[in-house]
Amino acid sequence: MANAMWGGRYQEGPAAIMEEINASIDFDKRLAAQDIRGSRAHVAMLAKQGIVSEADAKAITEGLAKIEAEIEAGTFTFSRALEDIHLNIESNLAKKIGPAAGRLHTARSRNDQVAVDFRLWVRDNLDAIDAGLKALQQALTEKALAHAGTVMPGFTHLQSAQPTTFGHHLLAYVEMLGRDRGRFADARKRMNECPLGAAALCGTSFPIDRHMTAAALGFDRPTANSLDSVSDRDFALEALSAMAISAMHLSRLAEELVIWTTPQFGFIALSDKFTTGSSIMPQKRNPDAAELVRAKIGRIIGALTGLLVVMKGLPLSYAKDMQEDKERTFDAFDAFALCVAATAGMVTDMVPDAKRMKKAAGVGYATATDLADWLVQTLNMPFRDAHHVTGRIVGLASARNIDLDKLSLTEMQGVEPRITEDVFRVLSVGNSVKSRTSYGGTAPANVKAQARRWLKVLNRG
Ligand code: ARG
């Protein structure tokens, strides 16, 4: 049987395989709420412009409300023969209200319809993402404030570099997530134009009011070019790009959680709620949630790359290729929301082992820079010379397999006679972090101030 919605010139129905490749209902049913929102705005505008009667508009609006309730209740029957969410809803509307349903699609095409639905979906979900990232920033900042003075090793090349604090380390992620939220906000702002009314590709001869529908749907304005409106998916690409960057940040934090929870590091413990046991090794507490956060970025980069490949080389305007925009995008948003929530859970529950971290902070001559700085500040030595002298002192300590502050004054004076007892003041990890008071530096007082600043920002916005 030919398609009831567009089959006027068709004698035969589609091959089974055609139906299978063509139908998007299995995944685009996720656009139902947005589709109904768009239709409501469209029909209200059609009525106001005198394009459909008030009576028909009322019947359509009431029918849409019933469909919405059925979909929410899970009693709506979706049909593959009806291809996609747009035709499923319109066809059901006809069953409910009769021929007036056929007027809903006046001055509209599925091309602008899907463009507006998908934009609304991405926009709704960007808002949800922002709330999730903000909650994660809050969790990180609270932990950072509590541990502004908890000394831990700072690494470069994953080698002991200089002592830092756990609070300072966590606030680094708060900064990253702040920029991520900025990127999502930029994407949201740029995408907030309404394609509805572009119709198939060239606009319409009906006297529609695109400003009215744009405003009703919360857009800043209608899109200015009808071809562009139905052709581009850059709004989804931009959201996915921002997501890939943010997922990369989450993946790095997840990797650190994995490293920190190894018995060898033992810097933090994750809660039972966010770890799993092993079916064979009874002692294990595996950081599965962190590992999955680390991994899920694969899907997100995959979605971004996949959509870029789908879109590249497509001639204007709409092509069915673009139906491939949704599935992976939905999947990426789902994966990302999960990652954000799981990370917030882990961060809230994690307990640092301050003693172990402090001990580890001194390993590997992490205060060598402090010694060099002392030589510069106290003996007015050029930094390069101080670096060299410090290197020789580290060599002494290393040959004896002891920490820098365990060397005697006489031993250090053997390398540089002007060194005094005062040097021991800077060789402890606690004093090292306290001394780094430059703006943005690791000193606990700085970290506290930054954490408080962030809490204010987060509570404001
Ligand atoms: N399901 C389609 C999509 O996702 C809707 C638009 C169909 N347009 C068309 N001219 N067949 O892209």
Short mmCIF file of C-alpha atoms and ligand atoms in Angstrom, two decimals:
data_model
loop_
_atom_site.label_atom_id
_atom_site.label_comp_id
_atom_site.label_asym_id
_atom_site.label_seq_id
_atom_site.Cartn_x
_atom_site.Cartn_y
_atom_site.Cartn_z
CA MET A 1 0.00 0.00 0.00
CA ALA A 2 1.30 3.45 -0.87
CA ASN A 3 2.21 5.83 1.96
CA ALA A 4 -0.92 7.46 3.35
CA MET A 5 0.84 10.75 3.99
CA TRP A 6 2.61 11.36 0.70
CA GLY A 7 1.70 8.43 -1.58
CA GLY A 8 -0.52 10.31 -4.07
CA ARG A 9 1.56 9.37 -7.08
CA TYR A 10 2.57 5.94 -5.80
CA GLN A 11 0.95 2.63 -6.72
CA GLU A 12 3.09 0.41 -4.55
CA GLY A 13 4.35 0.54 -1.02
CA PRO A 14 8.04 0.41 -0.12
CA ALA A 15 10.10 -2.76 -0.04
CA ALA A 16 10.58 -4.03 3.48
CA ILE A 17 14.24 -3.14 3.28
CA MET A 18 13.36 0.34 2.02
CA GLU A 19 11.11 0.85 5.01
CA GLU A 20 13.88 -0.30 7.29
CA ILE A 21 16.56 1.97 5.89
CA ASN A 22 14.22 4.92 5.55
CA ALA A 23 12.41 4.92 8.88
CA SER A 24 13.77 7.06 11.67
CA ILE A 25 10.90 6.63 14.12
CA ASP A 26 12.84 4.16 16.28
CA PHE A 27 15.15 6.97 17.32
CA ASP A 28 13.48 10.25 16.39
CA LYS A 29 10.54 9.48 18.70
CA ARG A 30 12.78 11.25 21.19
CA LEU A 31 11.80 14.46 19.41
CA ALA A 32 8.09 13.99 20.22
CA ALA A 33 7.84 16.74 22.84
CA GLN A 34 9.73 19.21 20.64
CA ASP A 35 7.67 18.24 17.58
CA ILE A 36 4.45 18.95 19.43
CA ARG A 37 5.80 22.24 20.79
CA GLY A 38 6.73 23.29 17.26
CA SER A 39 3.33 22.29 15.88
CA ARG A 40 1.50 24.20 18.59
CA ALA A 41 3.43 27.37 17.81
CA HIS A 42 2.92 26.84 14.07
CA VAL A 43 -0.84 26.35 14.24
CA ALA A 44 -1.34 29.28 16.60
CA MET A 45 0.48 31.45 14.06
CA LEU A 46 -1.51 30.01 11.13
CA ALA A 47 -4.74 30.91 12.95
CA LYS A 48 -3.60 34.39 13.85
CA GLN A 49 -2.61 35.04 10.24
CA GLY A 50 -6.01 33.77 9.05
CA ILE A 51 -4.37 30.87 7.17
CA VAL A 52 -6.42 28.29 9.09
CA SER A 53 -9.68 28.89 10.94
CA GLU A 54 -9.76 29.35 14.69
CA ALA A 55 -11.97 26.25 14.94
CA ASP A 56 -9.48 24.07 13.08
CA ALA A 57 -6.60 25.49 15.10
CA LYS A 58 -8.45 24.69 18.31
CA ALA A 59 -9.16 21.12 17.20
CA ILE A 60 -5.52 20.66 16.18
CA THR A 61 -4.24 22.06 19.47
CA GLU A 62 -6.54 19.83 21.50
CA GLY A 63 -5.61 16.80 19.44
CA LEU A 64 -1.92 17.54 19.97
CA ALA A 65 -2.49 17.72 23.72
CA LYS A 66 -4.08 14.26 23.65
CA ILE A 67 -1.19 12.87 21.64
CA GLU A 68 1.28 14.42 24.04
CA ALA A 69 -0.49 12.78 26.98
CA GLU A 70 -0.51 9.40 25.23
CA ILE A 71 3.17 9.62 24.41
CA GLU A 72 4.00 10.57 27.98
CA ALA A 73 1.87 7.71 29.30
CA GLY A 74 3.52 5.28 26.87
CA THR A 75 0.23 4.34 25.21
CA PHE A 76 0.93 5.93 21.82
CA THR A 77 1.60 3.44 19.02
CA PHE A 78 4.53 4.40 16.82
CA SER A 79 4.58 2.94 13.34
CA ARG A 80 7.55 2.35 11.11
CA ALA A 81 5.36 2.57 8.03
CA LEU A 82 4.89 6.22 8.97
CA GLU A 83 8.66 6.77 8.82
CA ASP A 84 9.30 9.40 11.41
CA ILE A 85 7.97 11.30 14.41
CA HIS A 86 6.47 14.03 12.24
CA LEU A 87 4.27 11.71 10.17
CA ASN A 88 3.43 9.52 13.16
CA ILE A 89 2.03 12.47 15.04
CA GLU A 90 0.24 14.02 12.07
CA SER A 91 -1.36 10.75 11.08
CA ASN A 92 -2.54 10.09 14.63
CA LEU A 93 -3.92 13.61 14.76
CA ALA A 94 -6.05 12.83 11.71
CA LYS A 95 -7.44 9.78 13.51
CA LYS A 96 -8.33 11.97 16.45
CA ILE A 97 -9.76 15.07 14.80
CA GLY A 98 -10.41 14.14 11.19
CA PRO A 99 -9.55 16.15 8.06
CA ALA A 100 -8.72 19.37 9.95
CA ALA A 101 -5.44 17.63 10.89
CA GLY A 102 -4.39 17.99 7.28
CA ARG A 103 -4.23 21.77 7.72
CA LEU A 104 -1.43 21.64 10.28
CA HIS A 105 1.18 21.08 7.60
CA THR A 106 0.21 24.24 5.68
CA ALA A 107 3.23 26.45 4.99
CA ARG A 108 5.53 23.88 6.55
CA SER A 109 7.65 20.95 5.42
CA ARG A 110 9.27 18.15 7.32
CA ASN A 111 12.54 19.84 6.42
CA ASP A 112 11.96 22.92 8.54
CA GLN A 113 10.01 20.83 11.03
CA VAL A 114 12.90 18.48 11.76
CA ALA A 115 15.30 21.41 11.82
CA VAL A 116 13.26 23.17 14.49
CA ASP A 117 12.60 19.98 16.48
CA PHE A 118 16.25 19.03 16.57
CA ARG A 119 17.33 22.54 17.50
CA LEU A 120 14.82 22.59 20.35
CA TRP A 121 16.06 19.20 21.51
CA VAL A 122 19.70 20.24 21.45
CA ARG A 123 18.84 23.49 23.20
CA ASP A 124 16.84 21.74 25.95
CA ASN A 125 19.66 19.31 26.49
CA LEU A 126 22.34 21.98 26.53
CA ASP A 127 20.41 23.54 29.40
CA ALA A 128 20.38 20.22 31.23
CA ILE A 129 24.11 19.81 30.62
CA ASP A 130 24.82 23.24 32.03
CA ALA A 131 22.96 22.40 35.22
CA GLY A 132 24.92 19.14 35.53
CA LEU A 133 28.29 20.79 34.96
CA LYS A 134 27.45 23.47 37.47
CA ALA A 135 26.61 20.84 40.08
CA LEU A 136 29.92 19.13 39.36
CA GLN A 137 31.78 22.43 39.74
CA GLN A 138 30.03 22.90 43.06
CA ALA A 139 31.07 19.45 44.29
CA LEU A 140 34.68 20.06 43.23
CA THR A 141 34.79 23.50 44.79
CA GLU A 142 33.40 22.36 48.12
CA LYS A 143 35.97 19.59 48.26
CA ALA A 144 38.67 22.08 47.25
CA LEU A 145 37.72 24.46 50.04
CA ALA A 146 37.85 21.64 52.58
CA HIS A 147 41.29 20.64 51.29
CA ALA A 148 42.85 23.99 50.51
CA GLY A 149 45.76 23.05 52.78
CA THR A 150 45.97 19.31 52.08
CA VAL A 151 49.43 18.94 50.60
CA MET A 152 49.92 16.58 47.67
CA PRO A 153 52.56 16.11 45.00
CA GLY A 154 52.23 18.24 41.90
CA PHE A 155 53.39 16.43 38.79
CA THR A 156 54.78 17.24 35.39
CA HIS A 157 55.46 14.28 33.09
CA LEU A 158 53.81 12.35 35.97
CA GLN A 159 57.13 12.83 37.78
CA SER A 160 57.31 14.58 41.16
CA ALA A 161 57.60 18.28 40.36
CA GLN A 162 56.59 20.59 43.22
CA PRO A 163 54.29 20.19 46.18
CA THR A 164 50.78 21.49 45.64
CA THR A 165 47.49 21.06 47.47
CA PHE A 166 44.54 18.83 46.75
CA GLY A 167 42.31 21.90 46.75
CA HIS A 168 44.44 23.63 44.13
CA HIS A 169 44.40 20.51 41.96
CA LEU A 170 40.60 20.21 42.13
CA LEU A 171 40.11 23.89 41.35
CA ALA A 172 42.07 23.38 38.14
CA TYR A 173 39.13 21.25 36.97
CA VAL A 174 36.63 23.84 38.17
CA GLU A 175 38.35 26.33 35.83
CA MET A 176 38.23 23.88 32.91
CA LEU A 177 34.56 23.15 33.48
CA GLY A 178 33.90 26.88 33.66
CA ARG A 179 35.35 27.30 30.17
CA ASP A 180 33.37 24.26 28.99
CA ARG A 181 30.16 25.85 30.21
CA GLY A 182 31.15 29.01 28.37
CA ARG A 183 31.58 27.04 25.15
CA PHE A 184 28.17 25.37 25.56
CA ALA A 185 26.62 28.77 26.30
CA ASP A 186 28.20 30.23 23.15
CA ALA A 187 26.83 27.35 21.10
CA ARG A 188 23.39 27.81 22.61
CA LYS A 189 23.40 31.52 21.89
CA ARG A 190 24.48 31.08 18.27
CA MET A 191 21.97 28.30 17.57
CA ASN A 192 19.03 30.16 19.04
CA GLU A 193 17.42 31.13 15.72
CA CYS A 194 14.22 29.55 14.50
CA PRO A 195 14.19 27.70 11.14
CA LEU A 196 10.42 27.10 11.23
CA GLY A 197 8.76 28.68 8.20
CA ALA A 198 11.66 27.98 5.85
CA ALA A 199 9.29 25.26 4.62
CA ALA A 200 10.84 22.77 2.18
CA LEU A 201 13.72 25.05 1.24
CA CYS A 202 12.54 28.31 -0.34
CA GLY A 203 10.06 29.71 2.16
CA THR A 204 6.36 29.93 1.40
CA SER A 205 3.78 32.07 -0.36
CA PHE A 206 1.48 31.95 2.70
CA PRO A 207 1.52 35.13 4.80
CA ILE A 208 3.19 33.46 7.79
CA ASP A 209 4.69 35.34 10.72
CA ARG A 210 8.04 33.75 11.46
CA HIS A 211 8.80 36.27 14.18
CA MET A 212 5.75 35.06 16.06
CA THR A 213 6.71 31.37 15.96
CA ALA A 214 10.33 32.20 16.78
CA ALA A 215 9.26 34.14 19.88
CA ALA A 216 6.72 31.49 20.93
CA LEU A 217 9.45 28.83 20.86
CA GLY A 218 11.93 30.93 22.82
CA PHE A 219 14.23 31.73 19.90
CA ASP A 220 15.90 35.13 19.62
CA ARG A 221 14.81 35.57 15.99
CA PRO A 222 13.93 33.59 12.86
CA THR A 223 16.78 32.36 10.66
CA ALA A 224 17.40 34.73 7.75
CA ASN A 225 17.91 32.31 4.84
CA SER A 226 15.47 29.51 4.11
CA LEU A 227 18.04 27.33 2.31
CA ASP A 228 20.48 27.60 5.18
CA SER A 229 17.68 26.89 7.64
CA VAL A 230 16.97 23.41 6.32
CA SER A 231 20.54 22.60 5.26
CA ASP A 232 22.81 23.02 8.19
CA ARG A 233 23.43 21.01 11.30
CA ASP A 234 26.28 23.15 12.53
CA PHE A 235 24.37 23.79 15.76
CA ALA A 236 24.60 20.09 16.63
CA LEU A 237 28.23 19.97 15.51
CA GLU A 238 29.10 22.93 17.67
CA ALA A 239 27.40 21.39 20.70
CA LEU A 240 29.24 18.11 20.05
CA SER A 241 32.57 19.93 19.67
CA ALA A 242 32.09 21.66 23.01
CA MET A 243 31.07 18.30 24.44
CA ALA A 244 34.15 16.55 23.09
CA ILE A 245 36.36 19.13 24.80
CA SER A 246 34.46 18.87 28.06
CA ALA A 247 34.45 15.06 27.92
CA MET A 248 38.22 15.25 27.44
CA HIS A 249 38.45 17.19 30.70
CA LEU A 250 36.27 14.66 32.49
CA SER A 251 38.37 11.87 31.04
CA ARG A 252 41.54 13.41 32.48
CA LEU A 253 39.99 13.76 35.91
CA ALA A 254 38.72 10.18 35.66
CA GLU A 255 42.22 8.99 34.79
CA GLU A 256 43.58 10.79 37.84
CA LEU A 257 40.95 9.12 40.03
CA VAL A 258 42.03 5.78 38.60
CA ILE A 259 45.68 6.52 39.38
CA TRP A 260 45.01 7.99 42.82
CA THR A 261 42.95 4.99 43.94
CA THR A 262 45.64 2.41 43.14
CA PRO A 263 47.06 0.93 46.35
CA GLN A 264 50.47 2.13 45.15
CA PHE A 265 49.35 5.77 45.12
CA GLY A 266 46.57 5.47 47.69
CA PHE A 267 45.84 9.20 47.56
CA ILE A 268 42.08 8.87 47.70
CA ALA A 269 39.40 6.32 48.44
CA LEU A 270 36.23 6.19 46.37
CA SER A 271 33.02 5.12 48.07
CA ASP A 272 31.34 1.73 47.75
CA LYS A 273 28.70 3.52 45.72
CA PHE A 274 31.13 4.25 42.90
CA THR A 275 33.36 1.19 42.84
CA THR A 276 32.87 -2.49 42.11
CA GLY A 277 34.37 -5.67 43.48
CA SER A 278 36.03 -8.43 41.50
CA SER A 279 34.35 -11.80 41.11
CA ILE A 280 37.65 -13.58 41.74
CA MET A 281 39.93 -11.23 43.72
CA PRO A 282 38.24 -10.43 47.02
CA GLN A 283 40.54 -7.54 47.90
CA LYS A 284 39.64 -5.46 44.83
CA ARG A 285 37.84 -2.13 44.66
CA ASN A 286 37.75 -1.25 41.02
CA PRO A 287 37.09 2.34 39.94
CA ASP A 288 34.71 1.28 37.15
CA ALA A 289 32.75 4.52 37.09
CA ALA A 290 35.95 6.51 36.58
CA GLU A 291 37.13 4.10 33.89
CA LEU A 292 33.84 4.44 32.03
CA VAL A 293 33.94 8.23 32.27
CA ARG A 294 37.46 8.01 30.87
CA ALA A 295 36.19 5.84 28.00
CA LYS A 296 32.88 7.37 27.03
CA ILE A 297 34.56 10.25 25.30
CA GLY A 298 35.07 7.74 22.47
CA ARG A 299 31.36 7.87 21.71
CA ILE A 300 31.31 11.64 21.82
CA ILE A 301 34.25 12.13 19.49
CA GLY A 302 32.66 9.41 17.35
CA ALA A 303 29.38 11.33 17.17
CA LEU A 304 31.19 14.55 16.26
CA THR A 305 33.35 12.89 13.63
CA GLY A 306 30.42 10.91 12.26
CA LEU A 307 28.24 13.96 11.80
CA LEU A 308 31.06 15.96 10.22
CA VAL A 309 31.54 13.16 7.73
CA VAL A 310 27.78 12.97 7.03
CA MET A 311 27.59 16.71 6.38
CA LYS A 312 30.75 17.26 4.38
CA GLY A 313 30.19 17.47 0.66
CA LEU A 314 26.38 17.61 0.86
CA PRO A 315 24.95 19.97 -1.74
CA LEU A 316 22.34 22.43 -0.44
CA SER A 317 19.74 22.11 0.77
CA TYR A 318 18.18 19.18 2.72
CA ALA A 319 19.28 15.64 1.92
CA LYS A 320 18.15 12.47 3.62
CA ASP A 321 21.73 11.91 4.71
CA MET A 322 20.91 14.43 7.40
CA GLN A 323 18.58 11.99 9.11
CA GLU A 324 21.81 10.41 10.35
CA ASP A 325 22.36 13.49 12.53
CA LYS A 326 20.20 12.31 15.41
CA GLU A 327 21.06 8.85 16.72
CA ARG A 328 24.70 9.49 17.53
CA THR A 329 23.91 12.96 18.86
CA PHE A 330 21.33 11.54 21.25
CA ASP A 331 23.82 8.89 22.30
CA ALA A 332 26.57 11.45 22.89
CA PHE A 333 24.28 13.64 25.02
CA ASP A 334 23.20 10.59 27.05
CA ALA A 335 26.78 9.46 27.57
CA PHE A 336 27.93 12.92 28.54
CA ALA A 337 25.11 13.50 31.04
CA LEU A 338 25.96 10.16 32.66
CA CYS A 339 29.65 11.06 32.83
CA VAL A 340 28.94 14.41 34.47
CA ALA A 341 26.60 12.87 37.05
CA ALA A 342 28.93 9.95 37.82
CA THR A 343 31.90 12.30 38.21
CA ALA A 344 29.93 14.52 40.59
CA GLY A 345 29.02 11.43 42.62
CA MET A 346 32.62 10.24 42.81
CA VAL A 347 33.94 13.68 43.71
CA THR A 348 31.37 14.20 46.46
CA ASP A 349 32.12 10.83 48.05
CA MET A 350 35.89 10.64 47.61
CA VAL A 351 38.06 10.82 50.71
CA PRO A 352 41.68 11.88 50.39
CA ASP A 353 44.38 10.30 52.56
CA ALA A 354 46.09 13.51 53.66
CA LYS A 355 48.98 11.73 55.40
CA ARG A 356 49.92 9.64 52.38
CA MET A 357 49.61 12.58 50.03
CA LYS A 358 51.85 14.71 52.18
CA LYS A 359 54.45 11.98 52.42
CA ALA A 360 54.35 11.48 48.67
CA ALA A 361 54.68 15.24 48.16
CA GLY A 362 58.21 15.14 49.56
CA VAL A 363 59.32 12.18 47.46
CA GLY A 364 61.57 12.87 44.48
CA TYR A 365 63.13 16.10 45.78
CA ALA A 366 59.99 18.08 45.12
CA THR A 367 61.30 21.07 47.07
CA ALA A 368 64.41 21.44 44.89
CA THR A 369 62.90 24.53 43.24
CA ASP A 370 62.38 26.01 46.70
CA LEU A 371 66.06 25.49 47.47
CA ALA A 372 67.06 27.15 44.20
CA ASP A 373 64.69 30.07 44.91
CA TRP A 374 66.20 30.40 48.42
CA LEU A 375 69.69 30.66 46.91
CA VAL A 376 68.46 33.40 44.57
CA GLN A 377 66.51 35.30 47.21
CA THR A 378 68.98 34.98 50.09
CA LEU A 379 72.37 34.90 48.35
CA ASN A 380 71.39 36.98 45.32
CA MET A 381 72.63 34.18 43.05
CA PRO A 382 71.55 34.22 39.37
CA PHE A 383 68.82 31.57 38.93
CA ARG A 384 70.89 29.49 36.50
CA ASP A 385 73.72 29.18 39.04
CA ALA A 386 71.24 28.39 41.80
CA HIS A 387 69.75 25.67 39.57
CA HIS A 388 73.22 24.17 39.15
CA VAL A 389 74.08 24.30 42.88
CA THR A 390 70.72 22.76 43.74
CA GLY A 391 71.32 20.01 41.20
CA ARG A 392 74.55 19.11 42.96
CA ILE A 393 72.87 19.09 46.38
CA VAL A 394 70.06 16.87 45.01
CA GLY A 395 72.81 14.60 43.68
CA LEU A 396 74.26 14.30 47.19
CA ALA A 397 70.89 13.44 48.71
CA SER A 398 70.13 11.01 45.93
CA ALA A 399 73.50 9.24 46.36
CA ARG A 400 72.63 8.75 50.04
CA ASN A 401 69.02 7.91 49.20
CA ILE A 402 67.60 10.49 51.63
CA ASP A 403 65.30 13.51 51.34
CA LEU A 404 66.74 17.00 50.86
CA ASP A 405 65.86 18.16 54.38
CA LYS A 406 67.71 15.15 55.83
CA LEU A 407 71.07 16.42 54.52
CA SER A 408 73.17 18.21 57.14
CA LEU A 409 74.01 21.89 56.84
CA THR A 410 77.71 20.95 56.54
CA GLU A 411 76.97 18.67 53.60
CA MET A 412 75.12 21.48 51.79
CA GLN A 413 77.85 23.97 52.66
CA GLY A 414 80.28 21.57 50.99
CA VAL A 415 78.57 22.57 47.73
CA GLU A 416 77.84 26.23 48.57
CA PRO A 417 79.54 27.61 51.72
CA ARG A 418 77.17 30.57 52.12
CA ILE A 419 74.13 28.35 52.83
CA THR A 420 72.81 28.87 56.39
CA GLU A 421 70.46 27.08 58.77
CA ASP A 422 67.64 29.25 57.39
CA VAL A 423 67.50 26.99 54.29
CA PHE A 424 65.64 24.29 56.24
CA ARG A 425 62.70 26.69 56.43
CA VAL A 426 61.94 26.16 52.72
CA LEU A 427 62.75 22.46 52.42
CA SER A 428 59.52 21.17 53.95
CA VAL A 429 56.56 20.57 51.66
CA GLY A 430 54.23 22.54 53.92
CA ASN A 431 56.38 25.65 53.71
CA SER A 432 56.87 25.14 50.00
CA VAL A 433 53.15 25.35 49.25
CA LYS A 434 52.66 28.23 51.68
CA SER A 435 55.31 30.24 49.90
CA ARG A 436 53.62 30.09 46.47
CA THR A 437 51.44 33.12 46.98
CA SER A 438 51.65 34.52 43.44
CA TYR A 439 48.18 35.10 41.91
CA GLY A 440 46.74 31.75 40.86
CA GLY A 441 49.45 29.95 42.84
CA THR A 442 49.16 26.95 45.12
CA ALA A 443 49.34 28.63 48.58
CA PRO A 444 46.45 27.45 50.78
CA ALA A 445 45.36 31.05 51.40
CA ASN A 446 45.08 31.58 47.63
CA VAL A 447 43.22 28.32 47.15
CA LYS A 448 40.73 29.24 49.85
CA ALA A 449 40.14 32.64 48.26
CA GLN A 450 39.66 31.08 44.81
CA ALA A 451 37.29 28.43 46.16
CA ARG A 452 35.22 31.11 47.90
CA ARG A 453 35.17 33.20 44.73
CA TRP A 454 33.90 30.19 42.77
CA LEU A 455 31.22 29.36 45.33
CA LYS A 456 29.96 32.92 45.00
CA VAL A 457 29.94 32.70 41.20
CA LEU A 458 28.16 29.32 41.31
CA ASN A 459 25.55 30.44 43.81
CA ARG A 460 24.87 33.56 41.79
CA GLY A 461 24.35 32.03 38.32
N1 ARG B 1 13.10 12.01 9.30
C1 ARG B 1 13.63 13.06 8.52
C2 ARG B 1 14.97 13.52 9.07
O1 ARG B 1 15.25 13.20 10.16
C3 ARG B 1 12.69 14.20 8.52
C4 ARG B 1 12.81 15.09 7.33
C5 ARG B 1 12.34 14.36 6.13
N2 ARG B 1 12.27 15.20 5.01
C6 ARG B 1 12.08 14.73 3.78
N3 ARG B 1 12.05 15.57 2.81
N4 ARG B 1 11.93 13.45 3.55
O2 ARG B 1 15.76 14.18 8.41
#
